[in-house]
Short mmCIF file of C-alpha atoms in Angstrom, two decimals:
data_model
loop_
_atom_site.label_atom_id
_atom_site.label_comp_id
_atom_site.label_asym_id
_atom_site.label_seq_id
_atom_site.Cartn_x
_atom_site.Cartn_y
_atom_site.Cartn_z
CA MET A 237 72.97 132.63 88.91
CA LEU A 238 74.42 135.83 90.30
CA ASP A 239 75.02 136.18 94.04
CA GLN A 240 74.64 139.76 95.23
CA TYR A 241 75.64 140.93 98.71
CA PHE A 242 74.44 144.02 100.57
CA TRP A 243 76.97 144.68 103.32
CA GLY A 244 76.22 147.06 106.16
CA GLU A 245 75.33 147.56 109.80
CA VAL A 246 72.26 147.56 112.01
CA SER A 247 72.32 149.85 115.05
CA ARG A 248 68.67 150.80 115.58
CA ILE A 249 65.06 149.74 115.12
CA SER A 250 62.81 151.56 112.70
CA PRO A 251 60.29 153.99 114.26
CA GLU A 252 57.84 152.96 111.51
CA ALA A 253 57.72 149.23 112.35
CA PRO A 254 59.51 146.78 114.68
CA VAL A 255 62.19 145.99 112.10
CA PRO A 256 65.94 146.71 112.00
CA VAL A 257 67.22 149.65 109.97
CA PHE A 258 69.96 148.39 107.65
CA ASP A 259 72.68 150.95 106.89
CA LEU A 260 74.03 149.91 103.47
CA ARG A 261 77.81 150.35 103.16
CA ASP A 262 78.79 148.26 100.13
CA ILE A 263 77.47 145.98 97.36
CA SER A 264 79.43 143.07 95.91
CA HIS A 265 78.77 140.26 93.44
CA SER A 266 80.01 136.71 92.98
CA LEU A 267 79.20 133.73 90.79
CA GLY A 268 76.44 131.52 92.17
CA GLY A 269 74.69 128.26 91.36
CA ALA A 270 76.34 126.21 88.64
CA ALA A 271 78.74 129.09 88.05
CA ASN A 272 80.06 128.69 91.59
CA VAL A 273 80.76 125.04 90.79
CA ALA A 274 82.72 126.21 87.76
CA ALA A 275 84.53 128.86 89.83
CA ASN A 276 85.65 126.13 92.24
CA LEU A 277 86.95 124.10 89.30
CA ALA A 278 88.89 127.14 88.08
CA GLY A 279 90.23 127.71 91.60
CA LEU A 280 91.67 124.19 91.53
CA GLY A 281 93.33 124.84 88.17
CA VAL A 282 90.71 123.12 86.01
CA ARG A 283 89.44 124.61 82.75
CA ALA A 284 85.65 124.81 82.88
CA GLU A 285 82.92 125.71 80.40
CA LEU A 286 79.56 126.98 81.59
CA CYS A 287 76.26 126.02 80.00
CA GLY A 288 73.01 127.66 81.06
CA LEU A 289 70.83 130.72 80.80
CA VAL A 290 71.10 134.35 81.83
CA GLY A 291 68.77 137.20 80.99
CA GLU A 292 69.30 140.04 78.57
CA ASP A 293 69.67 142.43 81.50
CA ARG A 294 72.30 144.32 83.50
CA GLU A 295 72.66 141.40 85.91
CA GLY A 296 73.43 139.13 82.97
CA GLU A 297 76.23 141.47 81.92
CA VAL A 298 77.64 141.49 85.46
CA PHE A 299 77.48 137.69 85.53
CA LEU A 300 79.30 137.27 82.20
CA GLU A 301 82.01 139.73 83.22
CA LEU A 302 82.60 137.86 86.50
CA ALA A 303 82.76 134.57 84.60
CA ARG A 304 85.35 135.94 82.19
CA ARG A 305 87.44 137.32 85.05
CA ALA A 306 87.36 133.86 86.66
CA GLY A 307 88.67 132.33 83.44
CA LEU A 308 85.48 130.41 82.70
CA GLY A 309 84.32 129.58 79.20
CA THR A 310 80.94 131.11 78.33
CA ARG A 311 80.37 129.77 74.80
CA ALA A 312 77.36 127.77 75.98
CA VAL A 313 75.80 130.52 78.12
CA VAL A 314 72.64 131.59 76.30
CA ARG A 315 71.00 135.01 76.73
CA ASP A 316 67.26 134.49 77.19
CA GLY A 317 65.16 137.62 76.81
CA GLY A 318 62.16 135.81 78.27
CA ARG A 319 63.54 135.55 81.80
CA PRO A 320 65.61 137.63 84.21
CA THR A 321 69.04 136.55 85.31
CA THR A 322 68.59 134.55 88.51
CA VAL A 323 69.88 136.69 91.39
CA LYS A 324 70.16 135.83 95.07
CA THR A 325 70.59 138.99 97.14
CA ARG A 326 71.85 138.46 100.68
CA VAL A 327 71.66 141.23 103.28
CA ILE A 328 74.50 140.92 105.80
CA ALA A 329 75.13 143.06 108.87
CA GLN A 330 77.97 142.59 111.35
CA ALA A 331 78.73 139.22 109.68
CA GLN A 332 75.13 138.07 110.32
CA HIS A 333 72.86 136.95 107.47
CA LEU A 334 69.64 138.99 107.89
CA LEU A 335 67.65 138.33 104.74
CA ARG A 336 67.77 136.78 101.26
CA ILE A 337 65.87 138.19 98.29
CA ASP A 338 65.49 136.00 95.18
CA THR A 339 64.82 137.25 91.65
CA GLU A 340 64.12 134.37 89.27
CA ARG A 341 61.83 132.64 86.81
CA ARG A 342 61.70 128.84 87.17
CA ALA A 343 59.80 127.93 84.01
CA SER A 344 61.40 125.54 81.53
CA PRO A 345 63.14 127.17 78.56
CA THR A 346 61.20 127.51 75.34
CA PRO A 347 61.81 124.77 72.74
CA GLU A 348 63.92 127.26 70.74
CA ILE A 349 66.16 128.07 73.71
CA ARG A 350 66.48 124.37 74.58
CA GLU A 351 67.57 123.54 71.03
CA THR A 352 70.18 126.30 71.22
CA LEU A 353 71.51 124.81 74.46
CA LYS A 354 71.64 121.36 72.86
CA ALA A 355 73.54 122.65 69.85
CA ARG A 356 76.16 124.33 72.01
CA LEU A 357 76.51 121.26 74.21
CA GLU A 358 77.02 119.05 71.17
CA GLU A 359 79.93 121.31 70.21
CA LEU A 360 81.44 121.24 73.71
CA LEU A 361 81.10 117.60 74.77
CA PRO A 362 83.87 116.25 72.47
CA GLN A 363 86.24 118.82 74.02
CA VAL A 364 85.75 118.01 77.73
CA LYS A 365 86.64 115.19 80.12
CA ALA A 366 83.68 115.29 82.53
CA VAL A 367 80.23 116.84 82.98
CA ILE A 368 78.62 118.27 86.11
CA LEU A 369 74.85 118.82 86.23
CA SER A 370 74.21 121.37 88.97
CA ASP A 371 70.43 121.26 89.32
CA TYR A 372 69.04 124.25 91.19
CA ALA A 373 65.47 123.75 89.91
CA LYS A 374 65.60 127.02 87.98
CA GLY A 375 64.31 125.53 84.72
CA VAL A 376 67.13 124.31 82.49
CA LEU A 377 67.15 120.77 83.93
CA ALA A 378 63.40 120.67 84.60
CA SER A 379 62.77 118.69 81.42
CA SER A 380 63.48 115.00 82.00
CA GLY A 381 63.93 114.59 78.26
CA PHE A 382 66.67 117.22 78.07
CA THR A 383 68.45 115.98 81.20
CA SER A 384 68.31 112.33 80.12
CA TRP A 385 69.55 113.27 76.65
CA LEU A 386 72.53 115.11 78.11
CA ILE A 387 73.51 112.24 80.41
CA GLU A 388 73.14 109.66 77.65
CA GLU A 389 75.14 111.75 75.18
CA ALA A 390 77.93 112.37 77.69
CA ARG A 391 78.17 108.70 78.67
CA ARG A 392 78.11 107.68 74.99
CA GLN A 393 81.26 109.75 74.61
CA GLY A 394 82.85 108.09 77.64
CA LEU A 395 82.49 111.08 79.97
CA PRO A 396 81.77 110.71 83.70
CA VAL A 397 78.66 112.63 84.77
CA PHE A 398 78.23 114.01 88.30
CA VAL A 399 74.88 115.37 89.47
CA ASP A 400 73.99 117.70 92.32
CA PRO A 401 70.25 116.91 92.50
CA LYS A 402 67.17 118.94 93.34
CA GLY A 403 63.55 117.96 93.81
CA LEU A 404 62.00 114.51 93.72
CA GLU A 405 62.24 113.59 90.03
CA TRP A 406 65.49 111.65 90.11
CA GLN A 407 64.68 109.25 87.31
CA LYS A 408 66.00 111.86 84.89
CA TYR A 409 69.46 111.37 86.48
CA ALA A 410 69.51 107.65 85.59
CA GLY A 411 72.79 106.53 84.06
CA ALA A 412 74.92 109.23 85.68
CA THR A 413 78.22 108.28 87.28
CA CYS A 414 77.42 109.77 90.68
CA VAL A 415 74.66 111.78 92.38
CA THR A 416 75.65 113.91 95.40
CA PRO A 417 72.59 114.78 97.53
CA ASN A 418 72.77 116.34 100.96
CA ARG A 419 71.24 114.42 103.86
CA LYS A 420 67.84 116.16 103.58
CA GLU A 421 67.60 115.46 99.84
CA PHE A 422 68.71 111.86 100.39
CA ARG A 423 66.04 111.19 103.00
CA ALA A 424 63.32 112.89 100.95
CA ILE A 425 63.92 110.84 97.79
CA LEU A 426 63.87 107.37 99.39
CA PRO A 427 60.10 106.95 99.91
CA THR A 428 59.29 108.44 96.49
CA MET A 429 61.28 105.61 94.89
CA GLY A 430 59.81 102.88 97.06
CA ILE A 431 62.93 102.49 99.19
CA LEU A 432 62.23 101.45 102.79
CA GLU A 433 65.84 101.49 104.03
CA GLU A 434 66.55 104.75 105.85
CA ASP A 435 70.18 104.16 106.78
CA LEU A 436 72.85 105.69 104.56
CA GLU A 437 74.32 102.46 103.23
CA GLY A 438 71.01 100.69 102.58
CA GLY A 439 69.39 103.69 100.95
CA ALA A 440 72.45 104.50 98.85
CA ARG A 441 72.72 100.91 97.68
CA ARG A 442 69.11 100.88 96.47
CA LEU A 443 69.45 104.27 94.76
CA VAL A 444 72.59 103.18 92.95
CA GLU A 445 70.76 100.08 91.74
CA LYS A 446 67.58 101.86 90.68
CA LEU A 447 69.35 104.72 88.88
CA ASP A 448 72.20 102.65 87.43
CA LEU A 449 74.86 104.84 89.05
CA SER A 450 78.51 103.91 89.49
CA PHE A 451 78.55 105.17 93.10
CA MET A 452 76.93 107.76 95.38
CA VAL A 453 78.24 110.46 97.71
CA VAL A 454 76.00 112.03 100.38
CA THR A 455 77.12 115.32 101.92
CA LEU A 456 76.38 115.43 105.65
CA GLY A 457 77.14 119.04 106.61
CA PRO A 458 78.94 119.13 109.97
CA GLU A 459 79.28 115.33 109.87
CA GLY A 460 81.32 115.27 106.66
CA MET A 461 80.61 113.02 103.66
CA PHE A 462 79.46 109.45 103.01
CA LEU A 463 80.55 107.32 100.03
CA TYR A 464 78.88 104.16 98.77
CA HIS A 465 80.36 102.02 96.00
CA PRO A 466 78.59 98.75 95.05
CA GLU A 467 81.83 96.77 94.81
CA GLU A 468 84.14 98.52 97.26
CA GLY A 469 81.68 99.21 100.09
CA SER A 470 80.97 102.37 102.07
CA TRP A 471 83.00 104.92 104.03
CA HIS A 472 82.29 107.90 106.24
CA PHE A 473 84.63 110.90 105.99
CA PRO A 474 84.36 113.16 109.07
CA ALA A 475 84.07 116.92 108.51
CA ARG A 476 87.36 118.74 108.31
CA ALA A 477 86.30 122.35 108.88
CA ARG A 478 88.18 124.29 111.56
CA GLU A 479 85.78 127.28 111.62
CA VAL A 480 82.32 127.64 110.10
CA TYR A 481 81.20 131.10 108.98
CA ASP A 482 78.93 130.37 106.01
CA VAL A 483 77.83 127.01 104.59
CA SER A 484 76.40 128.47 101.36
CA GLY A 485 78.20 126.97 98.38
CA ALA A 486 79.81 124.07 100.26
CA GLY A 487 77.94 121.54 98.12
CA ASP A 488 79.17 123.30 94.98
CA THR A 489 82.75 123.00 96.21
CA ALA A 490 82.28 119.33 97.10
CA ILE A 491 81.00 118.25 93.68
CA ALA A 492 83.55 120.39 91.85
CA ALA A 493 86.50 118.97 93.77
CA LEU A 494 85.17 115.41 93.62
CA THR A 495 84.76 115.61 89.84
CA ALA A 496 88.15 117.24 89.34
CA PHE A 497 90.14 114.69 91.36
CA TYR A 498 88.17 111.68 90.12
CA THR A 499 88.60 112.74 86.50
CA ALA A 500 92.32 113.34 87.12
CA GLY A 501 92.61 109.63 87.98
CA LEU A 502 92.89 109.66 91.77
CA PRO A 503 91.48 106.64 93.62
CA LEU A 504 87.84 107.23 94.51
CA LYS A 505 88.30 107.33 98.29
CA GLU A 506 91.14 109.83 97.93
CA ALA A 507 89.03 112.01 95.62
CA VAL A 508 86.17 112.06 98.14
CA SER A 509 88.57 112.79 101.00
CA LEU A 510 90.00 115.78 99.14
CA ALA A 511 86.51 117.00 98.23
CA ASN A 512 85.59 116.81 101.91
CA LEU A 513 88.66 118.86 102.81
CA CYS A 514 87.86 121.47 100.14
CA ALA A 515 84.30 121.84 101.50
CA GLY A 516 85.77 122.32 104.97
CA ILE A 517 87.89 125.19 103.65
CA VAL A 518 85.05 127.15 102.02
CA VAL A 519 82.69 127.06 105.02
CA GLY A 520 85.34 129.13 106.79
CA LYS A 521 84.69 131.99 104.34
CA MET A 522 81.88 134.53 104.44
CA GLY A 523 79.70 134.48 101.32
CA THR A 524 79.81 132.19 98.30
CA ARG A 525 83.52 131.77 97.65
CA PRO A 526 85.44 129.08 95.74
CA VAL A 527 88.34 127.05 97.04
CA PHE A 528 91.81 127.69 95.62
CA TRP A 529 94.66 125.28 94.97
CA GLU A 530 97.03 127.12 97.31
CA GLU A 531 94.50 126.86 100.15
CA LEU A 532 94.21 123.12 99.59
CA LYS A 533 97.98 122.71 99.54
CA LYS A 534 98.30 124.64 102.79
CA ALA A 535 95.60 122.54 104.45
CA LEU A 536 97.31 119.32 103.33
CA GLN A 537 100.65 120.54 104.64
CA LYS A 538 98.98 121.14 108.01
CA GLY A 539 97.62 117.64 107.97
CA GLY A 540 94.08 118.56 106.81
#
């Protein structure tokens, strides 16, 4: 998806209605959704290929140009004339988020578009070392058959699969390496899967068992991150943000960094710790922005 920002100021109330008058000064764009995950990978020096849908519209062109500038592969980005490019427009005045306007179509892709996505994924999977499913409930991963096929195919080729989930149909994520819900998503899924435990460790243990995961990471916002591994136990990593300006995109950064460091061979706890630090860096930025390797190095030199 494309993130669009309207930057400006508010200094008066409209005489027509009790609403603020927004004085538009600038418009900017950045990569959002799964593309923000990929942008974070690129920021950490990882080569990333995008797979998904954009419309045959001006916003789709803007998106593809931003992706190319970020060094992202777009061979598996399909132009779908039956839907608009998903755009989130945020109106920001004096560093305050006033309003968000969404343009999207959430329907599942047509069978023809889905087969095109499958064909491009089949070409890409032998060339990569890990897969991230960033589910924003915009349609591509709505089909449990497609999602299950992708996870099974990736695991058949020995690739770790990390999932940022959405909604309450988690059975389609079965067999993934790791699912990374936030606290709200974690709590919401437990009763739908017949899990009575509400604590982090008990709930995570049951989810790992039911979905045949290798481990689970729960992002806790200002409280950091929680890791559960069936053999090694559980750990809580306190938040490492110094200043918080905007939490949008922090989950994207967390799953990108976790996947990158895990796939590079770092011990799991170290990979989660670094992902937690990366998330703490991006919440100190206004708007959806990726983390960069130099920022991580600087934070490590300062002791996190």
